[in-house]
Amino acid sequence: MNLANRNLVTIDDLSNGEIEALFSLTDEMANFPNEQSGLCQGKIMASLFFEPSTRTRLSFEAAMLRLGGRIISAIDVGATSLAKGESIADMARVIGSYADIIVIRHPWEGAARVVADYAGVPVINAGDGSHEHPTQTLCDLYTIRKKRQTIKGLRIALWGDLKHGRTVHSLIYALARFGATILFSNSPGLEMPEHVLRKLATEYAYKLIDVKTLDAEVKRGLFPLHAMYVTPVSPHQLAMLPDIPEISIQIKGNIETLKKHGIDALLHYNVSENELELKLKRAEIDTLYMMRLQKERQTSTEEVQELKRNYPVVDKKLLEGKVFKKTLVMHPLPRVDELAHDVDADPRSMYFKQAAYGMPIRMALLAFLLGAKKIIIPEKQDSFVRKIDYPVYKRDSGVKCPNIKCVSNQETEVRYIKPEFKIVSREPLTLRCIYCDHELHPQYIASSDWHEGKLESKKYHSADSHFARKIKPENLIIFASEKGAQSQGFKPSIYARQ
Ligand code: CP
């Protein structure tokens, strides 16, 4: 695998081996930042930031300058032709003919994917709405690795606004791939989105354990959490995680002991049943990753005030707790009220280090994507996330992504973007938007195989009916509503009401 000319839209665009190689080059960039000015001479980076940024924009720009390259930039939609109604695809085509690489932050979820589809040069997602922020994840992983040498087996707690925090969405996938135990506690009303949880279960083979189901003794040892993820859940899934080569299932004997803790099918790598119990009882948290309330994603100031009232705070007093004795305190920044200034001088505080690592990490990333540095990782020794070849649905039958922030729903983009989904489940029918990952559960479907050319048999059925499940993916016609089916000339079948 070679990183040159690739895009980084989601953290899953990089394999684990590539992330490791990137970190090795980051070490070199951090140690000798002033000796890299020949690497990207003559190259131009377009820096497009249509949402506020301090760290990501300025560290990318500093990185490119230190590599000897140059920058063109736009930091205000109003100062670009997007304000005149130009599509981001047209903008991408044009800027792709001026620059060698594009870094984009945009409020629409999936915007970076569209820019990557049209630019013709490598594109880096610097944050697309609440969706993903993969280069922040590189900073986070690198920081943890520097302090703990490994990610595998660490207990990493994610805290705060897990609904809108794009950094935690990218981070949670990466933590899963590197084998961490993930514990999370959202602020009330700011839960981890369903589609993220599903992806963890299906693509990453993680099992969700609701802390409420654990027995009192185990619960006492846990930081106040709602859920935890543990790896992986069944032997066939273990085989799909080749980057954890020493996996062995050693849970033998009395599975009832596990069931006592509400765990039916928990298998953890390289731990015996006793060790597993100890792990669950172990009190320490290796890393506490705090998120700010993303108030720019809320619709009203009243909503913000309500969410603020219950928002957790990390301060000196909290960190006196036994569970936090050796905890790395992390935050992608900027912070507001959720992370007190009285912990800044604490040696456990990592957030300014995370921000500082941004520059050498982005130097390494730019050098790789621009082909100035090469890595070749034999495919056999590497691993991406588990790839599932879900059937794709892209018929024009009126089904739209339910996420109003999705790029596929924007007035300037609907002229050329056709909604496209992965069919991630048939029971219940679940479509995942290819741009923003949000899911929908359409209720009515038909088959092109049975009705084509025969108007009298244009029948729609309930998506839950046993009959509907027999329709091959390539023949599926999916409707946004019953009305939508009828407006397209379909009539209800006897299976429309099941
Ligand atoms: N962490 C992060 O993305 O910071 P900025 O918004 O300042 O770029």
Coordinates of C-alpha atoms and ligand atoms in Angstrom, one line a residue:
M1 CA 0.0 0.0 0.0
N2 CA 1.2 3.5 -0.8
L3 CA -0.2 6.7 0.7
A4 CA 0.6 9.0 -2.2
N5 CA -2.4 10.6 -3.8
R6 CA -4.9 9.1 -1.4
N7 CA -7.6 11.0 0.5
L8 CA -8.2 11.1 4.3
V9 CA -11.9 11.6 4.6
T10 CA -12.6 9.1 7.4
I11 CA -10.1 7.5 9.9
D12 CA -10.9 4.2 8.1
D13 CA -9.1 5.5 5.0
L14 CA -5.8 4.6 6.9
S15 CA -4.9 1.1 7.9
N16 CA -3.4 0.4 11.3
G17 CA 0.0 -0.1 9.7
E18 CA -0.2 3.2 7.9
I19 CA -1.1 5.0 11.1
E20 CA 2.0 3.3 12.8
A21 CA 4.2 4.4 9.9
L22 CA 2.8 7.9 10.1
F23 CA 3.7 8.0 13.8
S24 CA 7.2 7.0 13.1
L25 CA 7.6 9.8 10.5
T26 CA 5.9 12.2 13.0
D27 CA 8.7 11.4 15.5
E28 CA 11.2 12.4 12.8
M29 CA 9.3 15.6 12.1
A30 CA 9.0 16.5 15.7
N31 CA 12.7 16.0 16.4
F32 CA 13.9 17.8 13.3
P33 CA 11.2 20.3 12.3
N34 CA 13.6 22.7 10.7
E35 CA 15.2 20.1 8.5
Q36 CA 12.2 19.2 6.4
S37 CA 12.0 22.3 4.1
G38 CA 13.0 20.5 1.0
L39 CA 10.2 17.9 1.1
C40 CA 7.3 19.8 -0.4
Q41 CA 9.0 22.6 -2.3
G42 CA 6.9 23.8 -5.2
K43 CA 3.7 22.2 -3.8
I44 CA 0.6 24.2 -2.9
M45 CA -1.9 23.3 -0.2
A46 CA -5.4 24.8 -0.4
S47 CA -6.6 25.5 3.1
L48 CA -10.4 25.8 3.1
F49 CA -12.0 26.4 6.5
F50 CA -15.7 27.2 6.4
E51 CA -16.1 26.8 10.2
P52 CA -13.9 28.4 12.9
S53 CA -10.6 26.8 13.7
T54 CA -7.4 27.6 15.5
R55 CA -5.5 24.3 15.9
T56 CA -6.3 22.4 12.8
R57 CA -6.0 25.3 10.3
L58 CA -2.9 26.8 11.7
S59 CA -1.1 23.5 12.4
F60 CA -1.8 22.4 8.8
E61 CA -0.6 25.7 7.4
A62 CA 2.5 25.7 9.7
A63 CA 3.2 22.1 8.6
M64 CA 3.1 23.0 4.9
L65 CA 5.3 26.0 5.4
R66 CA 7.8 23.9 7.3
L67 CA 7.8 21.3 4.5
G68 CA 8.8 24.1 2.1
G69 CA 5.4 24.3 0.4
R70 CA 3.0 27.2 0.0
I71 CA -0.6 27.9 0.9
I72 CA -3.7 29.3 -0.7
S73 CA -6.7 29.8 1.6
A74 CA -10.3 30.6 2.1
I75 CA -11.8 31.0 5.6
D76 CA -15.1 32.5 4.9
V77 CA -17.9 31.0 2.7
G78 CA -19.1 34.6 2.1
A79 CA -15.9 35.5 0.4
T80 CA -16.1 32.6 -2.0
S81 CA -18.4 31.8 -4.9
L82 CA -20.2 29.3 -2.7
A83 CA -22.1 32.4 -1.5
K84 CA -23.4 32.9 -5.0
G85 CA -24.8 29.3 -5.0
E86 CA -21.9 27.4 -6.5
S87 CA -21.8 23.8 -5.6
I88 CA -18.9 22.4 -3.6
A89 CA -18.2 19.9 -6.4
D90 CA -17.6 22.8 -8.8
M91 CA -15.4 24.5 -6.2
A92 CA -13.5 21.3 -5.7
R93 CA -12.8 20.8 -9.4
V94 CA -11.6 24.4 -9.7
I95 CA -9.4 24.4 -6.6
G96 CA -8.0 21.0 -7.6
S97 CA -6.6 22.6 -10.7
Y98 CA -4.8 25.2 -8.6
A99 CA -3.5 23.2 -5.6
D100 CA -1.7 19.9 -5.1
I101 CA -3.7 19.0 -2.0
I102 CA -6.9 20.3 -0.3
V103 CA -7.6 20.5 3.4
I104 CA -11.3 21.3 4.1
R105 CA -13.5 22.0 7.1
H106 CA -17.1 22.4 6.3
P107 CA -20.3 22.3 8.4
W108 CA -22.1 19.9 6.1
E109 CA -21.6 16.2 7.0
G110 CA -20.1 14.4 4.0
A111 CA -18.8 17.6 2.4
A112 CA -15.2 16.3 2.4
R113 CA -16.3 13.1 0.7
V114 CA -17.8 15.2 -2.2
V115 CA -14.7 17.4 -2.4
A116 CA -12.6 14.2 -2.6
D117 CA -14.9 12.8 -5.3
Y118 CA -14.4 15.8 -7.6
A119 CA -11.0 17.5 -6.8
G120 CA -8.6 15.1 -8.6
V121 CA -6.0 15.8 -5.9
P122 CA -5.7 14.4 -2.4
V123 CA -8.3 15.8 0.1
I124 CA -8.0 15.8 3.9
N125 CA -11.1 16.1 6.0
A126 CA -10.4 18.7 8.7
G127 CA -13.9 18.2 10.2
D128 CA -17.3 17.8 8.4
G129 CA -20.1 18.9 10.8
S130 CA -20.6 16.4 13.5
H131 CA -19.4 13.5 11.3
E132 CA -15.7 12.9 11.6
H133 CA -12.3 14.7 12.2
P134 CA -9.7 12.1 11.4
T135 CA -6.6 14.2 11.8
Q136 CA -7.6 15.1 15.4
T137 CA -7.8 11.3 16.0
L138 CA -4.2 11.0 14.8
C139 CA -3.2 13.6 17.4
D140 CA -5.1 11.8 20.1
L141 CA -3.7 8.3 19.3
Y142 CA -0.2 9.7 19.0
T143 CA -0.5 11.4 22.4
I144 CA -1.7 8.2 24.1
R145 CA 1.0 6.1 22.3
K146 CA 3.7 8.5 23.5
K147 CA 2.6 8.2 27.1
R148 CA 1.5 4.5 27.2
Q149 CA 3.4 2.9 24.3
T150 CA 0.2 1.1 23.3
I151 CA -3.5 1.5 22.8
K152 CA -4.4 -2.1 23.2
G153 CA -6.1 -3.1 26.4
L154 CA -6.2 0.5 27.7
R155 CA -9.4 1.7 29.4
I156 CA -10.4 4.8 27.7
A157 CA -13.4 6.9 28.8
L158 CA -15.1 9.3 26.5
W159 CA -17.1 12.0 28.3
G160 CA -19.5 14.8 27.4
D161 CA -21.2 15.6 24.1
L162 CA -20.8 12.3 22.3
K163 CA -23.7 13.1 19.9
H164 CA -22.2 16.0 18.0
G165 CA -18.5 15.7 18.8
R166 CA -16.9 14.7 15.5
T167 CA -13.6 14.0 17.2
V168 CA -15.0 11.2 19.3
H169 CA -16.7 9.7 16.3
S170 CA -13.4 9.2 14.5
L171 CA -11.6 8.4 17.7
I172 CA -13.9 5.6 18.8
Y173 CA -13.4 3.7 15.6
A174 CA -9.6 4.0 15.9
L175 CA -9.6 2.9 19.5
A176 CA -11.7 -0.1 18.5
R177 CA -9.3 -1.0 15.8
F178 CA -6.3 -0.8 18.1
G179 CA -8.1 -2.9 20.8
A180 CA -8.9 -0.5 23.6
T181 CA -11.7 -1.0 26.0
I182 CA -13.9 2.0 25.5
L183 CA -16.1 3.3 28.3
F184 CA -18.4 6.2 27.7
S185 CA -20.6 8.5 29.5
N186 CA -22.5 11.1 27.6
S187 CA -24.0 14.2 29.1
P188 CA -27.8 13.8 29.3
G189 CA -29.4 14.2 25.8
L190 CA -26.0 13.9 24.0
E191 CA -25.8 10.2 23.4
M192 CA -23.5 8.5 21.0
P193 CA -25.5 8.2 17.7
E194 CA -27.1 4.9 16.9
H195 CA -25.2 4.7 13.6
V196 CA -21.8 4.9 15.4
L197 CA -22.9 2.1 17.8
R198 CA -24.1 -0.1 15.0
K199 CA -20.8 0.4 13.1
L200 CA -18.9 -0.6 16.3
A201 CA -20.8 -3.8 16.5
T202 CA -20.8 -4.8 12.9
E203 CA -17.6 -3.4 11.3
Y204 CA -15.4 -3.5 14.5
A205 CA -16.8 -6.6 16.2
Y206 CA -17.3 -4.8 19.5
K207 CA -19.9 -5.8 22.0
L208 CA -21.8 -3.1 24.0
I209 CA -22.3 -3.8 27.7
D210 CA -24.7 -1.6 29.5
V211 CA -23.2 -0.8 32.9
K212 CA -26.7 -1.1 34.4
T213 CA -26.5 -4.8 33.7
L214 CA -23.3 -5.4 35.7
D215 CA -23.6 -6.5 39.3
A216 CA -23.1 -4.1 42.1
E217 CA -19.5 -5.2 43.0
V218 CA -18.3 -4.7 39.4
K219 CA -20.3 -1.4 39.0
R220 CA -18.7 0.0 42.2
G221 CA -15.2 -0.3 40.5
L222 CA -16.3 1.5 37.4
F223 CA -16.2 5.1 36.8
P224 CA -19.8 6.4 36.5
L225 CA -20.5 5.3 33.0
H226 CA -23.4 4.3 30.8
A227 CA -21.7 1.7 28.7
M228 CA -18.5 0.0 27.8
Y229 CA -17.3 -1.6 24.7
V230 CA -15.2 -4.7 24.8
T231 CA -13.4 -6.6 22.0
P232 CA -14.3 -8.9 20.2
V233 CA -17.5 -10.9 20.5
S234 CA -17.1 -14.1 18.5
P235 CA -14.4 -16.3 17.0
H236 CA -15.3 -15.6 13.4
Q237 CA -15.0 -11.9 14.1
L238 CA -11.7 -12.4 15.8
A239 CA -10.4 -13.8 12.5
M240 CA -11.3 -10.5 10.9
L241 CA -9.0 -8.5 13.1
P242 CA -5.6 -9.7 12.0
D243 CA -3.9 -6.7 13.6
I244 CA -4.4 -8.3 17.0
P245 CA -2.3 -11.4 16.2
E246 CA -2.0 -12.7 19.7
I247 CA -5.7 -13.0 20.2
S248 CA -6.6 -16.2 21.9
I249 CA -9.8 -17.1 23.6
Q250 CA -9.0 -18.4 27.0
I251 CA -12.2 -18.0 28.7
K252 CA -12.9 -21.5 29.9
G253 CA -15.0 -23.2 32.4
N254 CA -17.8 -21.5 34.2
I255 CA -19.4 -19.0 31.8
E256 CA -22.0 -18.6 34.5
T257 CA -19.6 -16.3 36.4
L258 CA -19.6 -14.0 33.5
K259 CA -23.4 -14.2 33.1
K260 CA -23.6 -13.1 36.7
H261 CA -22.1 -9.8 35.4
G262 CA -24.7 -9.6 32.7
I263 CA -22.2 -10.6 30.1
D264 CA -23.4 -13.4 27.7
A265 CA -20.9 -13.5 25.0
L266 CA -18.0 -11.5 26.2
L267 CA -14.7 -12.7 24.9
H268 CA -11.7 -10.6 25.6
Y269 CA -8.3 -11.2 24.0
N270 CA -5.6 -12.9 26.0
V271 CA -7.5 -12.9 29.3
S272 CA -8.6 -15.7 31.4
E273 CA -12.0 -15.6 33.1
N274 CA -10.4 -14.6 36.4
E275 CA -8.3 -11.8 34.7
L276 CA -11.4 -10.6 33.0
E277 CA -13.2 -10.3 36.3
L278 CA -10.2 -8.4 37.7
K279 CA -10.2 -6.1 34.6
L280 CA -13.9 -5.3 35.2
K281 CA -13.2 -4.6 38.8
R282 CA -10.1 -2.7 38.2
A283 CA -10.9 0.9 39.0
E284 CA -8.4 3.0 37.1
I285 CA -9.1 4.8 33.9
D286 CA -6.1 5.1 31.6
T287 CA -7.4 8.1 29.6
L288 CA -10.3 10.4 30.2
Y289 CA -11.2 12.2 26.9
M290 CA -13.4 15.2 27.6
M291 CA -15.6 16.9 25.0
R292 CA -16.9 20.4 25.0
L293 CA -20.7 21.0 24.5
Q294 CA -20.9 21.7 20.8
K295 CA -23.3 24.6 21.2
E296 CA -23.0 25.5 17.5
R297 CA -24.9 22.3 16.6
Q298 CA -27.9 23.2 18.8
T299 CA -30.9 24.9 17.5
S300 CA -31.8 27.3 20.3
T301 CA -30.1 29.2 23.2
E302 CA -32.7 27.6 25.6
E303 CA -31.5 24.2 24.5
V304 CA -27.9 25.2 25.1
Q305 CA -28.8 26.5 28.6
E306 CA -30.6 23.2 29.4
L307 CA -27.7 21.0 28.2
K308 CA -25.2 23.2 30.1
R309 CA -27.0 22.7 33.4
N310 CA -26.2 19.0 33.4
Y311 CA -22.8 19.1 31.7
P312 CA -20.0 17.3 33.5
V313 CA -16.8 19.2 34.5
V314 CA -13.3 17.9 34.9
D315 CA -11.5 19.8 37.7
K316 CA -8.9 19.3 40.3
K317 CA -11.4 17.9 42.8
L318 CA -12.6 15.2 40.3
L319 CA -9.1 14.2 39.6
E320 CA -8.4 13.5 43.3
G321 CA -10.6 10.4 42.8
K322 CA -8.8 7.1 43.1
V323 CA -9.8 6.0 39.6
F324 CA -8.0 8.9 38.1
K325 CA -4.7 8.5 39.8
K326 CA -2.8 7.7 36.6
T327 CA -5.3 9.0 34.1
L328 CA -4.3 11.0 31.0
V329 CA -6.7 13.9 30.8
M330 CA -7.3 14.7 27.1
H331 CA -9.4 17.2 25.2
P332 CA -9.3 18.1 21.6
L333 CA -9.8 21.8 22.5
P334 CA -11.1 24.4 22.4
R335 CA -12.4 24.1 25.9
V336 CA -15.1 26.3 27.5
D337 CA -16.4 25.4 31.0
E338 CA -16.0 21.6 31.0
L339 CA -12.3 21.5 31.7
A340 CA -11.1 23.7 34.6
H341 CA -8.0 25.8 34.3
D342 CA -6.9 24.5 37.7
V343 CA -5.8 21.2 36.1
D344 CA -3.5 22.7 33.5
A345 CA -0.4 22.3 35.5
D346 CA -1.2 18.8 36.5
P347 CA 1.2 16.3 34.9
R348 CA -1.8 14.1 33.9
S349 CA -3.1 16.9 31.6
M350 CA -2.3 16.2 28.0
Y351 CA -4.4 18.6 26.0
F352 CA -1.8 21.2 25.1
K353 CA 0.5 18.3 24.1
Q354 CA -2.3 16.9 21.8
A355 CA -2.5 20.3 20.1
A356 CA 1.3 20.7 19.8
Y357 CA 1.6 17.3 18.2
G358 CA -0.8 18.5 15.5
M359 CA 2.0 20.2 13.5
P360 CA 4.5 17.3 13.2
I361 CA 1.6 14.8 12.6
R362 CA 0.2 17.0 9.8
M363 CA 3.8 17.4 8.4
A364 CA 4.1 13.7 8.2
L365 CA 0.6 13.3 6.7
L366 CA 1.2 16.0 4.0
A367 CA 4.6 14.4 3.1
F368 CA 3.0 11.0 2.7
L369 CA -0.1 12.1 0.7
L370 CA 2.1 14.3 -1.6
G371 CA 4.5 11.4 -2.2
A372 CA 7.4 13.2 -0.6
K373 CA 7.9 10.3 1.7
K374 CA 7.0 6.7 0.9
I375 CA 5.9 3.7 2.9
I376 CA 5.1 0.4 1.5
I377 CA 3.4 -2.0 3.9
P378 CA 2.8 -5.5 2.6
E379 CA -0.9 -6.0 2.5
K380 CA -0.6 -9.3 4.4
Q381 CA 1.0 -7.6 7.4
D382 CA -1.6 -4.8 7.5
S383 CA -5.2 -4.3 8.4
F384 CA -7.9 -1.9 7.6
V385 CA -11.2 -1.9 9.3
R386 CA -13.2 -5.1 8.6
K387 CA -14.7 -4.4 5.1
I388 CA -18.2 -5.6 4.6
D389 CA -19.5 -5.6 1.1
Y390 CA -22.9 -4.2 1.8
P391 CA -25.3 -4.0 -1.2
V392 CA -25.6 -0.5 -2.4
Y393 CA -29.0 1.3 -3.0
K394 CA -29.1 4.2 -5.3
R395 CA -32.4 4.1 -7.2
D396 CA -34.2 7.4 -7.6
S397 CA -37.3 6.3 -5.6
G398 CA -37.6 9.2 -3.3
V399 CA -35.6 7.9 -0.3
K400 CA -33.5 10.7 1.2
C401 CA -30.9 10.8 4.0
P402 CA -32.8 11.8 7.2
N403 CA -29.9 14.1 8.4
I404 CA -30.7 17.7 7.4
K405 CA -27.0 18.5 7.8
C406 CA -26.0 15.9 5.2
V407 CA -24.4 17.3 2.1
S408 CA -26.8 15.2 0.0
N409 CA -29.7 17.4 1.3
Q410 CA -28.3 20.8 0.5
E411 CA -30.0 23.0 -2.1
T412 CA -26.8 23.6 -4.1
E413 CA -25.8 20.0 -4.0
V414 CA -29.0 18.1 -4.8
R415 CA -28.6 19.1 -8.5
Y416 CA -25.9 16.5 -8.9
I417 CA -25.7 14.3 -5.8
K418 CA -28.0 11.3 -5.9
P419 CA -28.8 9.8 -2.5
E420 CA -26.8 6.6 -2.1
F421 CA -27.0 4.1 0.8
K422 CA -25.5 0.9 2.0
I423 CA -28.1 -1.7 2.9
V424 CA -26.6 -2.6 6.3
S425 CA -29.5 -4.8 7.5
R426 CA -32.6 -6.4 6.1
E427 CA -34.2 -7.1 9.4
P428 CA -35.2 -4.4 10.1
L429 CA -34.4 -2.8 6.7
T430 CA -31.7 -0.3 7.5
L431 CA -30.0 2.0 5.0
R432 CA -26.8 3.9 5.8
C433 CA -26.1 7.1 3.9
I434 CA -22.7 6.9 2.2
Y435 CA -22.0 10.6 2.9
C436 CA -22.8 11.1 6.6
D437 CA -23.4 7.5 7.9
H438 CA -26.8 8.4 9.3
E439 CA -29.3 5.6 9.1
L440 CA -33.0 5.2 8.1
H441 CA -35.5 2.4 8.4
P442 CA -37.9 2.6 5.4
Q443 CA -41.2 0.9 5.8
Y444 CA -42.3 0.1 2.3
I445 CA -40.6 -1.7 -0.6
A446 CA -41.3 -3.3 -3.9
S447 CA -39.4 -5.5 -6.4
S448 CA -38.4 -4.4 -9.9
D449 CA -38.2 -8.1 -10.9
W450 CA -42.0 -8.7 -10.3
H451 CA -43.5 -5.5 -11.7
E452 CA -41.4 -4.5 -14.7
G453 CA -43.5 -4.4 -17.8
K454 CA -46.6 -5.5 -15.9
L455 CA -48.3 -2.5 -14.4
E456 CA -51.0 -4.6 -12.7
S457 CA -48.4 -6.3 -10.5
K458 CA -46.7 -3.0 -9.3
K459 CA -47.3 -3.8 -5.7
Y460 CA -45.6 -2.5 -2.6
H461 CA -45.1 -4.5 0.6
S462 CA -44.3 -3.8 4.2
A463 CA -40.5 -3.9 4.6
D464 CA -41.0 -6.2 7.6
S465 CA -43.0 -8.9 5.8
H466 CA -41.4 -12.3 5.2
F467 CA -42.3 -11.8 1.5
A468 CA -40.3 -8.6 1.3
R469 CA -37.3 -10.3 2.7
K470 CA -37.2 -12.6 -0.4
I471 CA -36.5 -9.7 -2.7
K472 CA -32.9 -9.7 -4.0
P473 CA -31.0 -6.5 -3.2
E474 CA -30.5 -5.7 -6.9
N475 CA -34.3 -5.7 -7.4
L476 CA -35.2 -3.7 -4.3
I477 CA -37.2 -0.5 -4.8
I478 CA -37.4 1.4 -1.4
F479 CA -40.0 4.1 -0.7
A480 CA -39.7 6.9 1.7
S481 CA -43.4 6.5 2.7
E482 CA -46.6 4.7 1.7
K483 CA -47.7 7.9 -0.1
G484 CA -44.4 7.8 -2.0
A485 CA -45.1 4.3 -3.2
Q486 CA -48.6 5.2 -4.3
S487 CA -47.5 8.4 -6.1
Q488 CA -45.2 6.2 -8.2
G489 CA -48.1 4.0 -9.3
F490 CA -47.7 1.1 -6.8
K491 CA -50.6 -0.5 -5.0
P492 CA -50.6 -2.2 -1.6
S493 CA -50.1 -6.0 -1.7
I494 CA -51.5 -8.2 1.0
Y495 CA -48.1 -7.9 2.6
A496 CA -48.3 -4.1 2.9
R497 CA -49.7 -4.1 6.4
Q498 CA -47.5 -6.7 8.2
Ligands
CP1 N1 -9.4 20.4 17.9 C1 -9.7 21.2 16.9 O1 -10.2 20.8 15.8 O2 -9.5 22.5 17.1 P1 -9.8 23.7 16.1 O3 -11.3 23.8 16.0 O4 -9.3 24.9 16.8 O5 -9.2 23.4 14.8

